[in-house]
Amino acid sequence: MIKRILKLMAAVLVFVLCMKINVSAANTEYVRDEYGVLSASEVQELNELAARVSDAHNAGVYVRVMNNMGSYFTIEDYSEAVWKEEEMGFGDTDDGIMLLLDMDTRSFDIFVRHGGLAEQAFGTYAREQMADVVVNDYLRYDEYAEAFSNFIAIADADYAYAEAGTPISEDFDPARDEREQREREAREAAERTAKTGATVGIPPIAALLACLGMKSRNKTTEIKKEADNYIPEGGMRLTNRSDRFLYRTESRTRIQKDDDSRSSGGSSFSSSSSSFGSHTSGHF
């Protein structure tokens, strides 16, 4: 009886220890740049960052910068092929997320594997919010290292929210709420400044207008309407003449660029899903 109890306790202990062991990734090259947009030190730093995040959540975070899609017709098909060929992800479900760039067409795809934590963490809304930051704030301006570090950081936060049971969605988005709060505070501050300026500026202006009015009423000499009225009877003689221009007007036409200005509304995205995973893709 005692031996049976000891065997049972040993089996439970082994099970608990196995539960505490992190699931290893099939592919530990988290960031690879085949095109050359990153320096060697940037690749190393991003790899270390992605490794820490991936190990912390037992779900991968990958970045791939590729030259072209080859024979694939869509960026989505290409992403899934890369994921399968490189055996990415953690555990039996190949859990993880990947940002893939095709530099030939300047296309991107955020791919999420079905079946694990990544699928819970990165629904359509979460992927599109991620793309809005990574693509519109960085990739459109060729700020690649910043784009990838933000991608990894957002993935880390979104994994944590999903683990806590509150994945990012339209109903729960702390980053969006914080941004809207800052914008609201900025508008309120501008309105207060405008009201203060109106209160301080109106009395002096009113006083100035009153003084000008009194000055105009004190004039007794009528202003001549013709230039000849100011010429003396004997005529006038010019001894010196020069041209002086009081004003200068410049006309400038801005040359629009295809990727010009953040105010253009940013890149648009499309989201889709297959039996293998989910995608949010577009151009940058």
PDB file of N, CA and C in Angstrom, residues 26-125:
ATOM      1  N   ALA A  26      10.470  25.027 -32.362  1.00  0.00           N
ATOM      2  CA  ALA A  26      11.134  24.252 -33.413  1.00  0.00           C
ATOM      3  C   ALA A  26      12.151  25.110 -34.146  1.00  0.00           C
ATOM      4  N   ASN A  27      11.877  26.408 -34.275  1.00  0.00           N
ATOM      5  CA  ASN A  27      12.769  27.326 -34.981  1.00  0.00           C
ATOM      6  C   ASN A  27      13.086  28.488 -34.046  1.00  0.00           C
ATOM      7  N   THR A  28      14.340  28.644 -33.665  1.00  0.00           N
ATOM      8  CA  THR A  28      14.743  29.696 -32.737  1.00  0.00           C
ATOM      9  C   THR A  28      15.408  30.883 -33.439  1.00  0.00           C
ATOM     10  N   GLU A  29      15.370  30.900 -34.768  1.00  0.00           N
ATOM     11  CA  GLU A  29      15.828  32.098 -35.496  1.00  0.00           C
ATOM     12  C   GLU A  29      14.598  32.997 -35.645  1.00  0.00           C
ATOM     13  N   TYR A  30      14.430  33.909 -34.702  1.00  0.00           N
ATOM     14  CA  TYR A  30      13.195  34.677 -34.639  1.00  0.00           C
ATOM     15  C   TYR A  30      13.165  35.829 -35.643  1.00  0.00           C
ATOM     16  N   VAL A  31      14.301  36.423 -35.914  1.00  0.00           N
ATOM     17  CA  VAL A  31      14.363  37.564 -36.844  1.00  0.00           C
ATOM     18  C   VAL A  31      15.403  37.257 -37.913  1.00  0.00           C
ATOM     19  N   ARG A  32      14.977  37.293 -39.171  1.00  0.00           N
ATOM     20  CA  ARG A  32      15.913  37.098 -40.279  1.00  0.00           C
ATOM     21  C   ARG A  32      15.650  38.134 -41.356  1.00  0.00           C
ATOM     22  N   ASP A  33      16.723  38.748 -41.829  1.00  0.00           N
ATOM     23  CA  ASP A  33      16.642  39.802 -42.847  1.00  0.00           C
ATOM     24  C   ASP A  33      17.442  39.374 -44.068  1.00  0.00           C
ATOM     25  N   GLU A  34      16.762  38.879 -45.081  1.00  0.00           N
ATOM     26  CA  GLU A  34      17.437  38.463 -46.310  1.00  0.00           C
ATOM     27  C   GLU A  34      17.693  39.631 -47.259  1.00  0.00           C
ATOM     28  N   TYR A  35      16.978  40.719 -47.077  1.00  0.00           N
ATOM     29  CA  TYR A  35      17.080  41.863 -48.000  1.00  0.00           C
ATOM     30  C   TYR A  35      18.197  42.827 -47.592  1.00  0.00           C
ATOM     31  N   GLY A  36      18.405  42.980 -46.284  1.00  0.00           N
ATOM     32  CA  GLY A  36      19.476  43.869 -45.817  1.00  0.00           C
ATOM     33  C   GLY A  36      19.013  45.215 -45.314  1.00  0.00           C
ATOM     34  N   VAL A  37      17.826  45.279 -44.713  1.00  0.00           N
ATOM     35  CA  VAL A  37      17.349  46.554 -44.177  1.00  0.00           C
ATOM     36  C   VAL A  37      17.861  46.794 -42.759  1.00  0.00           C
ATOM     37  N   LEU A  38      18.415  45.747 -42.131  1.00  0.00           N
ATOM     38  CA  LEU A  38      18.917  45.844 -40.767  1.00  0.00           C
ATOM     39  C   LEU A  38      20.421  45.625 -40.738  1.00  0.00           C
ATOM     40  N   SER A  39      21.066  46.225 -39.755  1.00  0.00           N
ATOM     41  CA  SER A  39      22.486  45.949 -39.521  1.00  0.00           C
ATOM     42  C   SER A  39      22.602  44.639 -38.739  1.00  0.00           C
ATOM     43  N   ALA A  40      23.809  44.093 -38.694  1.00  0.00           N
ATOM     44  CA  ALA A  40      24.034  42.845 -37.969  1.00  0.00           C
ATOM     45  C   ALA A  40      23.708  42.998 -36.486  1.00  0.00           C
ATOM     46  N   SER A  41      24.068  44.144 -35.909  1.00  0.00           N
ATOM     47  CA  SER A  41      23.775  44.370 -34.484  1.00  0.00           C
ATOM     48  C   SER A  41      22.280  44.496 -34.236  1.00  0.00           C
ATOM     49  N   GLU A  42      21.548  45.106 -35.167  1.00  0.00           N
ATOM     50  CA  GLU A  42      20.092  45.219 -35.014  1.00  0.00           C
ATOM     51  C   GLU A  42      19.428  43.848 -35.084  1.00  0.00           C
ATOM     52  N   VAL A  43      19.890  43.003 -35.995  1.00  0.00           N
ATOM     53  CA  VAL A  43      19.345  41.644 -36.088  1.00  0.00           C
ATOM     54  C   VAL A  43      19.571  40.894 -34.783  1.00  0.00           C
ATOM     55  N   GLN A  44      20.761  41.011 -34.218  1.00  0.00           N
ATOM     56  CA  GLN A  44      21.075  40.317 -32.976  1.00  0.00           C
ATOM     57  C   GLN A  44      20.203  40.814 -31.826  1.00  0.00           C
ATOM     58  N   GLU A  45      20.080  42.131 -31.701  1.00  0.00           N
ATOM     59  CA  GLU A  45      19.279  42.693 -30.614  1.00  0.00           C
ATOM     60  C   GLU A  45      17.812  42.297 -30.741  1.00  0.00           C
ATOM     61  N   LEU A  46      17.274  42.334 -31.963  1.00  0.00           N
ATOM     62  CA  LEU A  46      15.874  41.969 -32.169  1.00  0.00           C
ATOM     63  C   LEU A  46      15.662  40.483 -31.925  1.00  0.00           C
ATOM     64  N   ASN A  47      16.629  39.663 -32.316  1.00  0.00           N
ATOM     65  CA  ASN A  47      16.531  38.230 -32.053  1.00  0.00           C
ATOM     66  C   ASN A  47      16.482  37.948 -30.558  1.00  0.00           C
ATOM     67  N   GLU A  48      17.324  38.626 -29.801  1.00  0.00           N
ATOM     68  CA  GLU A  48      17.338  38.422 -28.352  1.00  0.00           C
ATOM     69  C   GLU A  48      16.024  38.873 -27.730  1.00  0.00           C
ATOM     70  N   LEU A  49      15.488  40.000 -28.197  1.00  0.00           N
ATOM     71  CA  LEU A  49      14.214  40.500 -27.673  1.00  0.00           C
ATOM     72  C   LEU A  49      13.081  39.534 -27.987  1.00  0.00           C
ATOM     73  N   ALA A  50      13.020  39.066 -29.240  1.00  0.00           N
ATOM     74  CA  ALA A  50      11.963  38.133 -29.639  1.00  0.00           C
ATOM     75  C   ALA A  50      12.084  36.805 -28.901  1.00  0.00           C
ATOM     76  N   ALA A  51      13.298  36.361 -28.639  1.00  0.00           N
ATOM     77  CA  ALA A  51      13.498  35.109 -27.911  1.00  0.00           C
ATOM     78  C   ALA A  51      12.965  35.217 -26.488  1.00  0.00           C
ATOM     79  N   ARG A  52      13.230  36.346 -25.830  1.00  0.00           N
ATOM     80  CA  ARG A  52      12.746  36.532 -24.457  1.00  0.00           C
ATOM     81  C   ARG A  52      11.217  36.534 -24.424  1.00  0.00           C
ATOM     82  N   VAL A  53      10.593  37.240 -25.363  1.00  0.00           N
ATOM     83  CA  VAL A  53       9.130  37.309 -25.390  1.00  0.00           C
ATOM     84  C   VAL A  53       8.542  35.941 -25.708  1.00  0.00           C
ATOM     85  N   SER A  54       9.123  35.256 -26.669  1.00  0.00           N
ATOM     86  CA  SER A  54       8.615  33.939 -27.066  1.00  0.00           C
ATOM     87  C   SER A  54       8.720  32.942 -25.925  1.00  0.00           C
ATOM     88  N   ASP A  55       9.851  32.913 -25.255  1.00  0.00           N
ATOM     89  CA  ASP A  55      10.041  31.984 -24.145  1.00  0.00           C
ATOM     90  C   ASP A  55       9.113  32.315 -22.978  1.00  0.00           C
ATOM     91  N   ALA A  56       8.860  33.593 -22.764  1.00  0.00           N
ATOM     92  CA  ALA A  56       8.005  33.999 -21.646  1.00  0.00           C
ATOM     93  C   ALA A  56       6.568  33.520 -21.820  1.00  0.00           C
ATOM     94  N   HIS A  57       6.116  33.417 -23.062  1.00  0.00           N
ATOM     95  CA  HIS A  57       4.717  33.067 -23.328  1.00  0.00           C
ATOM     96  C   HIS A  57       4.550  31.691 -23.978  1.00  0.00           C
ATOM     97  N   ASN A  58       5.653  31.004 -24.221  1.00  0.00           N
ATOM     98  CA  ASN A  58       5.598  29.711 -24.915  1.00  0.00           C
ATOM     99  C   ASN A  58       4.847  29.823 -26.248  1.00  0.00           C
ATOM    100  N   ALA A  59       5.080  30.911 -26.932  1.00  0.00           N
ATOM    101  CA  ALA A  59       4.469  31.169 -28.240  1.00  0.00           C
ATOM    102  C   ALA A  59       5.411  32.086 -29.013  1.00  0.00           C
ATOM    103  N   GLY A  60       5.671  31.740 -30.258  1.00  0.00           N
ATOM    104  CA  GLY A  60       6.713  32.428 -31.014  1.00  0.00           C
ATOM    105  C   GLY A  60       6.337  33.823 -31.486  1.00  0.00           C
ATOM    106  N   VAL A  61       7.377  34.633 -31.685  1.00  0.00           N
ATOM    107  CA  VAL A  61       7.253  35.957 -32.319  1.00  0.00           C
ATOM    108  C   VAL A  61       8.347  36.027 -33.376  1.00  0.00           C
ATOM    109  N   TYR A  62       7.959  36.054 -34.652  1.00  0.00           N
ATOM    110  CA  TYR A  62       8.920  35.965 -35.750  1.00  0.00           C
ATOM    111  C   TYR A  62       8.815  37.182 -36.683  1.00  0.00           C
ATOM    112  N   VAL A  63       9.965  37.537 -37.268  1.00  0.00           N
ATOM    113  CA  VAL A  63      10.033  38.579 -38.300  1.00  0.00           C
ATOM    114  C   VAL A  63      10.839  38.026 -39.462  1.00  0.00           C
ATOM    115  N   ARG A  64      10.306  38.166 -40.658  1.00  0.00           N
ATOM    116  CA  ARG A  64      11.016  37.747 -41.866  1.00  0.00           C
ATOM    117  C   ARG A  64      10.970  38.874 -42.900  1.00  0.00           C
ATOM    118  N   VAL A  65      12.161  39.275 -43.368  1.00  0.00           N
ATOM    119  CA  VAL A  65      12.267  40.271 -44.441  1.00  0.00           C
ATOM    120  C   VAL A  65      12.804  39.532 -45.666  1.00  0.00           C
ATOM    121  N   MET A  66      11.951  39.334 -46.660  1.00  0.00           N
ATOM    122  CA  MET A  66      12.276  38.491 -47.807  1.00  0.00           C
ATOM    123  C   MET A  66      12.444  39.335 -49.069  1.00  0.00           C
ATOM    124  N   ASN A  67      13.237  38.818 -50.006  1.00  0.00           N
ATOM    125  CA  ASN A  67      13.480  39.531 -51.261  1.00  0.00           C
ATOM    126  C   ASN A  67      12.233  39.575 -52.141  1.00  0.00           C
ATOM    127  N   ASN A  68      11.600  38.431 -52.347  1.00  0.00           N
ATOM    128  CA  ASN A  68      10.391  38.381 -53.171  1.00  0.00           C
ATOM    129  C   ASN A  68       9.636  37.091 -52.866  1.00  0.00           C
ATOM    130  N   MET A  69       8.406  37.015 -53.376  1.00  0.00           N
ATOM    131  CA  MET A  69       7.534  35.878 -53.088  1.00  0.00           C
ATOM    132  C   MET A  69       7.757  34.688 -54.022  1.00  0.00           C
ATOM    133  N   GLY A  70       8.631  34.847 -54.997  1.00  0.00           N
ATOM    134  CA  GLY A  70       8.875  33.757 -55.923  1.00  0.00           C
ATOM    135  C   GLY A  70       7.647  33.424 -56.748  1.00  0.00           C
ATOM    136  N   SER A  71       7.238  32.172 -56.730  1.00  0.00           N
ATOM    137  CA  SER A  71       6.114  31.721 -57.556  1.00  0.00           C
ATOM    138  C   SER A  71       4.760  31.876 -56.874  1.00  0.00           C
ATOM    139  N   TYR A  72       4.738  32.396 -55.655  1.00  0.00           N
ATOM    140  CA  TYR A  72       3.462  32.540 -54.936  1.00  0.00           C
ATOM    141  C   TYR A  72       2.721  33.785 -55.417  1.00  0.00           C
ATOM    142  N   PHE A  73       1.401  33.664 -55.549  1.00  0.00           N
ATOM    143  CA  PHE A  73       0.595  34.770 -56.071  1.00  0.00           C
ATOM    144  C   PHE A  73       0.151  35.736 -54.976  1.00  0.00           C
ATOM    145  N   THR A  74       0.044  35.271 -53.749  1.00  0.00           N
ATOM    146  CA  THR A  74      -0.418  36.144 -52.666  1.00  0.00           C
ATOM    147  C   THR A  74       0.559  36.099 -51.502  1.00  0.00           C
ATOM    148  N   ILE A  75       0.611  37.197 -50.767  1.00  0.00           N
ATOM    149  CA  ILE A  75       1.480  37.277 -49.602  1.00  0.00           C
ATOM    150  C   ILE A  75       1.006  36.319 -48.515  1.00  0.00           C
ATOM    151  N   GLU A  76      -0.300  36.050 -48.458  1.00  0.00           N
ATOM    152  CA  GLU A  76      -0.836  35.134 -47.456  1.00  0.00           C
ATOM    153  C   GLU A  76      -0.348  33.701 -47.703  1.00  0.00           C
ATOM    154  N   ASP A  77      -0.420  33.261 -48.953  1.00  0.00           N
ATOM    155  CA  ASP A  77       0.070  31.916 -49.278  1.00  0.00           C
ATOM    156  C   ASP A  77       1.566  31.802 -49.008  1.00  0.00           C
ATOM    157  N   TYR A  78       2.291  32.860 -49.307  1.00  0.00           N
ATOM    158  CA  TYR A  78       3.734  32.857 -49.095  1.00  0.00           C
ATOM    159  C   TYR A  78       4.061  32.755 -47.598  1.00  0.00           C
ATOM    160  N   SER A  79       3.313  33.495 -46.764  1.00  0.00           N
ATOM    161  CA  SER A  79       3.541  33.448 -45.318  1.00  0.00           C
ATOM    162  C   SER A  79       3.355  32.042 -44.780  1.00  0.00           C
ATOM    163  N   GLU A  80       2.271  31.401 -45.184  1.00  0.00           N
ATOM    164  CA  GLU A  80       2.005  30.050 -44.689  1.00  0.00           C
ATOM    165  C   GLU A  80       3.071  29.070 -45.164  1.00  0.00           C
ATOM    166  N   ALA A  81       3.554  29.252 -46.379  1.00  0.00           N
ATOM    167  CA  ALA A  81       4.605  28.370 -46.895  1.00  0.00           C
ATOM    168  C   ALA A  81       5.895  28.548 -46.106  1.00  0.00           C
ATOM    169  N   VAL A  82       6.253  29.794 -45.798  1.00  0.00           N
ATOM    170  CA  VAL A  82       7.461  30.062 -45.007  1.00  0.00           C
ATOM    171  C   VAL A  82       7.322  29.454 -43.622  1.00  0.00           C
ATOM    172  N   TRP A  83       6.154  29.622 -43.002  1.00  0.00           N
ATOM    173  CA  TRP A  83       5.929  29.090 -41.658  1.00  0.00           C
ATOM    174  C   TRP A  83       6.103  27.566 -41.638  1.00  0.00           C
ATOM    175  N   LYS A  84       5.512  26.896 -42.616  1.00  0.00           N
ATOM    176  CA  LYS A  84       5.597  25.439 -42.666  1.00  0.00           C
ATOM    177  C   LYS A  84       7.011  24.965 -42.990  1.00  0.00           C
ATOM    178  N   GLU A  85       7.625  25.612 -43.966  1.00  0.00           N
ATOM    179  CA  GLU A  85       8.953  25.184 -44.397  1.00  0.00           C
ATOM    180  C   GLU A  85       9.988  25.342 -43.286  1.00  0.00           C
ATOM    181  N   GLU A  86       9.871  26.429 -42.518  1.00  0.00           N
ATOM    182  CA  GLU A  86      10.851  26.689 -41.460  1.00  0.00           C
ATOM    183  C   GLU A  86      10.448  26.089 -40.114  1.00  0.00           C
ATOM    184  N   GLU A  87       9.315  25.413 -40.079  1.00  0.00           N
ATOM    185  CA  GLU A  87       8.841  24.754 -38.854  1.00  0.00           C
ATOM    186  C   GLU A  87       8.821  25.725 -37.681  1.00  0.00           C
ATOM    187  N   MET A  88       8.099  26.814 -37.860  1.00  0.00           N
ATOM    188  CA  MET A  88       8.017  27.837 -36.829  1.00  0.00           C
ATOM    189  C   MET A  88       6.982  27.465 -35.770  1.00  0.00           C
ATOM    190  N   GLY A  89       7.062  28.168 -34.648  1.00  0.00           N
ATOM    191  CA  GLY A  89       6.066  28.023 -33.609  1.00  0.00           C
ATOM    192  C   GLY A  89       6.502  27.154 -32.450  1.00  0.00           C
ATOM    193  N   PHE A  90       5.654  27.134 -31.410  1.00  0.00           N
ATOM    194  CA  PHE A  90       5.920  26.398 -30.178  1.00  0.00           C
ATOM    195  C   PHE A  90       4.918  25.258 -30.022  1.00  0.00           C
ATOM    196  N   GLY A  91       5.405  24.127 -29.561  1.00  0.00           N
ATOM    197  CA  GLY A  91       4.536  23.038 -29.164  1.00  0.00           C
ATOM    198  C   GLY A  91       3.830  22.343 -30.311  1.00  0.00           C
ATOM    199  N   ASP A  92       2.843  21.525 -29.945  1.00  0.00           N
ATOM    200  CA  ASP A  92       2.115  20.726 -30.930  1.00  0.00           C
ATOM    201  C   ASP A  92       1.274  21.576 -31.873  1.00  0.00           C
ATOM    202  N   THR A  93       0.897  22.777 -31.430  1.00  0.00           N
ATOM    203  CA  THR A  93       0.052  23.648 -32.265  1.00  0.00           C
ATOM    204  C   THR A  93       0.866  24.632 -33.094  1.00  0.00           C
ATOM    205  N   ASP A  94       2.188  24.558 -33.007  1.00  0.00           N
ATOM    206  CA  ASP A  94       3.049  25.533 -33.718  1.00  0.00           C
ATOM    207  C   ASP A  94       2.627  26.963 -33.374  1.00  0.00           C
ATOM    208  N   ASP A  95       2.455  27.210 -32.098  1.00  0.00           N
ATOM    209  CA  ASP A  95       1.875  28.464 -31.626  1.00  0.00           C
ATOM    210  C   ASP A  95       2.784  29.655 -31.914  1.00  0.00           C
ATOM    211  N   GLY A  96       2.216  30.733 -32.450  1.00  0.00           N
ATOM    212  CA  GLY A  96       3.016  31.933 -32.667  1.00  0.00           C
ATOM    213  C   GLY A  96       2.428  32.900 -33.674  1.00  0.00           C
ATOM    214  N   ILE A  97       3.176  33.990 -33.884  1.00  0.00           N
ATOM    215  CA  ILE A  97       2.790  35.056 -34.802  1.00  0.00           C
ATOM    216  C   ILE A  97       4.022  35.468 -35.600  1.00  0.00           C
ATOM    217  N   MET A  98       3.811  35.921 -36.838  1.00  0.00           N
ATOM    218  CA  MET A  98       4.929  36.325 -37.700  1.00  0.00           C
ATOM    219  C   MET A  98       4.563  37.573 -38.489  1.00  0.00           C
ATOM    220  N   LEU A  99       5.527  38.490 -38.582  1.00  0.00           N
ATOM    221  CA  LEU A  99       5.448  39.628 -39.497  1.00  0.00           C
ATOM    222  C   LEU A  99       6.384  39.334 -40.659  1.00  0.00           C
ATOM    223  N   LEU A 100       5.828  39.245 -41.864  1.00  0.00           N
ATOM    224  CA  LEU A 100       6.631  38.943 -43.057  1.00  0.00           C
ATOM    225  C   LEU A 100       6.532  40.108 -44.034  1.00  0.00           C
ATOM    226  N   LEU A 101       7.696  40.523 -44.558  1.00  0.00           N
ATOM    227  CA  LEU A 101       7.752  41.577 -45.574  1.00  0.00           C
ATOM    228  C   LEU A 101       8.267  41.011 -46.881  1.00  0.00           C
ATOM    229  N   ASP A 102       7.619  41.363 -47.982  1.00  0.00           N
ATOM    230  CA  ASP A 102       8.129  41.071 -49.323  1.00  0.00           C
ATOM    231  C   ASP A 102       8.608  42.401 -49.901  1.00  0.00           C
ATOM    232  N   MET A 103       9.912  42.591 -49.976  1.00  0.00           N
ATOM    233  CA  MET A 103      10.461  43.885 -50.365  1.00  0.00           C
ATOM    234  C   MET A 103      10.281  44.164 -51.850  1.00  0.00           C
ATOM    235  N   ASP A 104      10.088  43.144 -52.664  1.00  0.00           N
ATOM    236  CA  ASP A 104       9.892  43.347 -54.094  1.00  0.00           C
ATOM    237  C   ASP A 104       8.597  44.111 -54.371  1.00  0.00           C
ATOM    238  N   THR A 105       7.533  43.755 -53.666  1.00  0.00           N
ATOM    239  CA  THR A 105       6.227  44.408 -53.864  1.00  0.00           C
ATOM    240  C   THR A 105       5.874  45.346 -52.717  1.00  0.00           C
ATOM    241  N   ARG A 106       6.764  45.467 -51.734  1.00  0.00           N
ATOM    242  CA  ARG A 106       6.508  46.235 -50.511  1.00  0.00           C
ATOM    243  C   ARG A 106       5.169  45.806 -49.897  1.00  0.00           C
ATOM    244  N   SER A 107       5.030  44.502 -49.763  1.00  0.00           N
ATOM    245  CA  SER A 107       3.847  43.920 -49.138  1.00  0.00           C
ATOM    246  C   SER A 107       4.213  43.406 -47.751  1.00  0.00           C
ATOM    247  N   PHE A 108       3.219  43.353 -46.867  1.00  0.00           N
ATOM    248  CA  PHE A 108       3.439  42.789 -45.543  1.00  0.00           C
ATOM    249  C   PHE A 108       2.286  41.853 -45.206  1.00  0.00           C
ATOM    250  N   ASP A 109       2.561  40.937 -44.300  1.00  0.00           N
ATOM    251  CA  ASP A 109       1.512  40.061 -43.786  1.00  0.00           C
ATOM    252  C   ASP A 109       1.804  39.757 -42.324  1.00  0.00           C
ATOM    253  N   ILE A 110       0.803  39.942 -41.477  1.00  0.00           N
ATOM    254  CA  ILE A 110       0.867  39.493 -40.090  1.00  0.00           C
ATOM    255  C   ILE A 110       0.101  38.179 -40.029  1.00  0.00           C
ATOM    256  N   PHE A 111       0.831  37.084 -39.789  1.00  0.00           N
ATOM    257  CA  PHE A 111       0.240  35.753 -39.801  1.00  0.00           C
ATOM    258  C   PHE A 111       0.175  35.191 -38.387  1.00  0.00           C
ATOM    259  N   VAL A 112      -0.965  34.610 -38.036  1.00  0.00           N
ATOM    260  CA  VAL A 112      -1.172  34.004 -36.723  1.00  0.00           C
ATOM    261  C   VAL A 112      -1.601  32.562 -36.916  1.00  0.00           C
ATOM    262  N   ARG A 113      -0.894  31.649 -36.275  1.00  0.00           N
ATOM    263  CA  ARG A 113      -1.203  30.216 -36.383  1.00  0.00           C
ATOM    264  C   ARG A 113      -2.424  29.876 -35.548  1.00  0.00           C
ATOM    265  N   HIS A 114      -3.308  29.063 -36.104  1.00  0.00           N
ATOM    266  CA  HIS A 114      -4.487  28.607 -35.376  1.00  0.00           C
ATOM    267  C   HIS A 114      -4.117  27.598 -34.292  1.00  0.00           C
ATOM    268  N   GLY A 115      -4.923  27.599 -33.224  1.00  0.00           N
ATOM    269  CA  GLY A 115      -4.852  26.491 -32.281  1.00  0.00           C
ATOM    270  C   GLY A 115      -4.194  26.755 -30.946  1.00  0.00           C
ATOM    271  N   GLY A 116      -3.639  27.940 -30.719  1.00  0.00           N
ATOM    272  CA  GLY A 116      -2.938  28.183 -29.464  1.00  0.00           C
ATOM    273  C   GLY A 116      -3.214  29.560 -28.894  1.00  0.00           C
ATOM    274  N   LEU A 117      -2.296  30.015 -28.041  1.00  0.00           N
ATOM    275  CA  LEU A 117      -2.431  31.309 -27.390  1.00  0.00           C
ATOM    276  C   LEU A 117      -2.465  32.453 -28.401  1.00  0.00           C
ATOM    277  N   ALA A 118      -1.669  32.338 -29.469  1.00  0.00           N
ATOM    278  CA  ALA A 118      -1.614  33.411 -30.473  1.00  0.00           C
ATOM    279  C   ALA A 118      -2.986  33.658 -31.089  1.00  0.00           C
ATOM    280  N   GLU A 119      -3.734  32.599 -31.349  1.00  0.00           N
ATOM    281  CA  GLU A 119      -5.062  32.768 -31.928  1.00  0.00           C
ATOM    282  C   GLU A 119      -5.985  33.528 -30.974  1.00  0.00           C
ATOM    283  N   GLN A 120      -5.836  33.280 -29.670  1.00  0.00           N
ATOM    284  CA  GLN A 120      -6.632  34.008 -28.689  1.00  0.00           C
ATOM    285  C   GLN A 120      -6.196  35.467 -28.590  1.00  0.00           C
ATOM    286  N   ALA A 121      -4.882  35.696 -28.664  1.00  0.00           N
ATOM    287  CA  ALA A 121      -4.332  37.038 -28.432  1.00  0.00           C
ATOM    288  C   ALA A 121      -4.516  37.971 -29.615  1.00  0.00           C
ATOM    289  N   PHE A 122      -4.500  37.402 -30.840  1.00  0.00           N
ATOM    290  CA  PHE A 122      -4.456  38.259 -32.025  1.00  0.00           C
ATOM    291  C   PHE A 122      -5.651  37.988 -32.939  1.00  0.00           C
ATOM    292  N   GLY A 123      -6.803  38.428 -32.501  1.00  0.00           N
ATOM    293  CA  GLY A 123      -7.975  38.405 -33.370  1.00  0.00           C
ATOM    294  C   GLY A 123      -7.852  39.478 -34.434  1.00  0.00           C
ATOM    295  N   THR A 124      -8.867  39.607 -35.259  1.00  0.00           N
ATOM    296  CA  THR A 124      -8.821  40.577 -36.365  1.00  0.00           C
ATOM    297  C   THR A 124      -8.553  41.988 -35.864  1.00  0.00           C
ATOM    298  N   TYR A 125      -9.279  42.402 -34.827  1.00  0.00           N
ATOM    299  CA  TYR A 125      -9.106  43.765 -34.310  1.00  0.00           C
ATOM    300  C   TYR A 125      -7.683  43.975 -33.801  1.00  0.00           C
TER     301      TYR A 125
END
